[in-house]
Amino acid sequence: MANKAKPRKSPTAPIPEGIRFLIAHENQNIRKFLLGCLQGMGCLNAVEWVPGRAILGTLLDEGAHVLIVNGETPE
């Protein structure tokens, strides 16, 4: 049996420094999961949206560059 070449796994691209993420998913477990994934990739500049607060106000207050949402937030 011939040796098959294994596809090389490309490394995860580093997140540029200074990029701020706001995670605004209504499900707390998913918010925690996404926050953990970002932290695992070296992004320590991510915050969670607290349901019940105005999302636009939070986005502006936190100065986020990237907004992660599920699209079902009633606001």
PDB file of C-alpha atoms in Angstrom:
ATOM      1  CA  MET A   1       0.000   0.000   0.000  1.00  0.00           C
ATOM      2  CA  ALA A   2       1.471   3.321  -1.030  1.00  0.00           C
ATOM      3  CA  ASN A   3       2.059   5.967   1.566  1.00  0.00           C
ATOM      4  CA  LYS A   4      -0.571   8.635   1.328  1.00  0.00           C
ATOM      5  CA  ALA A   5       0.555  12.156   1.918  1.00  0.00           C
ATOM      6  CA  LYS A   6      -1.368  13.681   4.783  1.00  0.00           C
ATOM      7  CA  PRO A   7      -2.766  17.102   4.041  1.00  0.00           C
ATOM      8  CA  ARG A   8      -0.914  19.719   6.020  1.00  0.00           C
ATOM      9  CA  LYS A   9      -3.049  21.542   8.494  1.00  0.00           C
ATOM     10  CA  SER A  10      -2.597  25.232   7.981  1.00  0.00           C
ATOM     11  CA  PRO A  11      -2.057  27.150  11.199  1.00  0.00           C
ATOM     12  CA  THR A  12      -4.769  29.418  12.493  1.00  0.00           C
ATOM     13  CA  ALA A  13      -4.172  32.969  11.411  1.00  0.00           C
ATOM     14  CA  PRO A  14      -3.402  35.189  14.384  1.00  0.00           C
ATOM     15  CA  ILE A  15      -6.005  37.749  15.360  1.00  0.00           C
ATOM     16  CA  PRO A  16      -4.598  41.240  14.861  1.00  0.00           C
ATOM     17  CA  GLU A  17      -3.872  43.044  18.098  1.00  0.00           C
ATOM     18  CA  GLY A  18      -6.365  45.681  19.119  1.00  0.00           C
ATOM     19  CA  ILE A  19      -9.388  44.035  17.476  1.00  0.00           C
ATOM     20  CA  ARG A  20     -12.258  44.010  19.988  1.00  0.00           C
ATOM     21  CA  PHE A  21     -15.050  41.414  19.749  1.00  0.00           C
ATOM     22  CA  LEU A  22     -18.559  41.729  21.183  1.00  0.00           C
ATOM     23  CA  ILE A  23     -20.416  38.426  21.500  1.00  0.00           C
ATOM     24  CA  ALA A  24     -24.157  39.107  21.509  1.00  0.00           C
ATOM     25  CA  HIS A  25     -25.767  35.677  21.317  1.00  0.00           C
ATOM     26  CA  GLU A  26     -28.912  35.204  23.406  1.00  0.00           C
ATOM     27  CA  ASN A  27     -27.820  31.714  24.549  1.00  0.00           C
ATOM     28  CA  GLN A  28     -25.345  31.981  27.439  1.00  0.00           C
ATOM     29  CA  ASN A  29     -23.739  28.584  26.719  1.00  0.00           C
ATOM     30  CA  ILE A  30     -22.983  29.612  23.151  1.00  0.00           C
ATOM     31  CA  ARG A  31     -21.629  32.989  24.320  1.00  0.00           C
ATOM     32  CA  LYS A  32     -19.278  31.200  26.733  1.00  0.00           C
ATOM     33  CA  PHE A  33     -18.235  28.747  23.998  1.00  0.00           C
ATOM     34  CA  LEU A  34     -17.454  31.536  21.515  1.00  0.00           C
ATOM     35  CA  LEU A  35     -15.587  33.496  24.182  1.00  0.00           C
ATOM     36  CA  GLY A  36     -13.534  30.390  25.014  1.00  0.00           C
ATOM     37  CA  CYS A  37     -12.746  29.802  21.324  1.00  0.00           C
ATOM     38  CA  LEU A  38     -11.555  33.384  20.883  1.00  0.00           C
ATOM     39  CA  GLN A  39      -9.463  33.205  24.041  1.00  0.00           C
ATOM     40  CA  GLY A  40      -8.008  29.897  22.864  1.00  0.00           C
ATOM     41  CA  MET A  41      -6.924  31.635  19.659  1.00  0.00           C
ATOM     42  CA  GLY A  42      -5.140  34.270  21.706  1.00  0.00           C
ATOM     43  CA  CYS A  43      -7.809  36.963  21.617  1.00  0.00           C
ATOM     44  CA  LEU A  44      -8.108  38.442  25.075  1.00  0.00           C
ATOM     45  CA  ASN A  45     -10.068  41.436  23.848  1.00  0.00           C
ATOM     46  CA  ALA A  46     -13.568  39.924  23.700  1.00  0.00           C
ATOM     47  CA  VAL A  47     -16.593  40.837  25.795  1.00  0.00           C
ATOM     48  CA  GLU A  48     -20.083  39.421  26.212  1.00  0.00           C
ATOM     49  CA  TRP A  49     -23.317  41.282  25.723  1.00  0.00           C
ATOM     50  CA  VAL A  50     -25.651  41.001  28.693  1.00  0.00           C
ATOM     51  CA  PRO A  51     -29.216  40.290  27.511  1.00  0.00           C
ATOM     52  CA  GLY A  52     -31.583  43.049  28.505  1.00  0.00           C
ATOM     53  CA  ARG A  53     -29.176  45.831  27.615  1.00  0.00           C
ATOM     54  CA  ALA A  54     -29.551  47.731  24.377  1.00  0.00           C
ATOM     55  CA  ILE A  55     -27.247  46.061  21.856  1.00  0.00           C
ATOM     56  CA  LEU A  56     -26.431  49.237  19.949  1.00  0.00           C
ATOM     57  CA  GLY A  57     -25.545  51.120  23.134  1.00  0.00           C
ATOM     58  CA  THR A  58     -23.349  48.230  24.280  1.00  0.00           C
ATOM     59  CA  LEU A  59     -21.645  48.084  20.896  1.00  0.00           C
ATOM     60  CA  LEU A  60     -20.827  51.786  21.036  1.00  0.00           C
ATOM     61  CA  ASP A  61     -19.853  51.749  24.732  1.00  0.00           C
ATOM     62  CA  GLU A  62     -17.478  48.803  24.290  1.00  0.00           C
ATOM     63  CA  GLY A  63     -15.943  50.150  21.094  1.00  0.00           C
ATOM     64  CA  ALA A  64     -16.129  46.738  19.426  1.00  0.00           C
ATOM     65  CA  HIS A  65     -14.780  46.189  15.919  1.00  0.00           C
ATOM     66  CA  VAL A  66     -16.493  42.815  15.411  1.00  0.00           C
ATOM     67  CA  LEU A  67     -20.034  41.901  16.454  1.00  0.00           C
ATOM     68  CA  ILE A  68     -21.007  38.221  16.714  1.00  0.00           C
ATOM     69  CA  VAL A  69     -24.798  37.707  16.887  1.00  0.00           C
ATOM     70  CA  ASN A  70     -27.312  34.952  16.227  1.00  0.00           C
ATOM     71  CA  GLY A  71     -29.804  37.153  14.409  1.00  0.00           C
ATOM     72  CA  GLU A  72     -32.709  36.253  16.678  1.00  0.00           C
ATOM     73  CA  THR A  73     -32.254  38.879  19.372  1.00  0.00           C
ATOM     74  CA  PRO A  74     -35.658  40.549  19.745  1.00  0.00           C
ATOM     75  CA  GLU A  75     -34.114  44.011  19.743  1.00  0.00           C
TER      76      GLU A  75
END
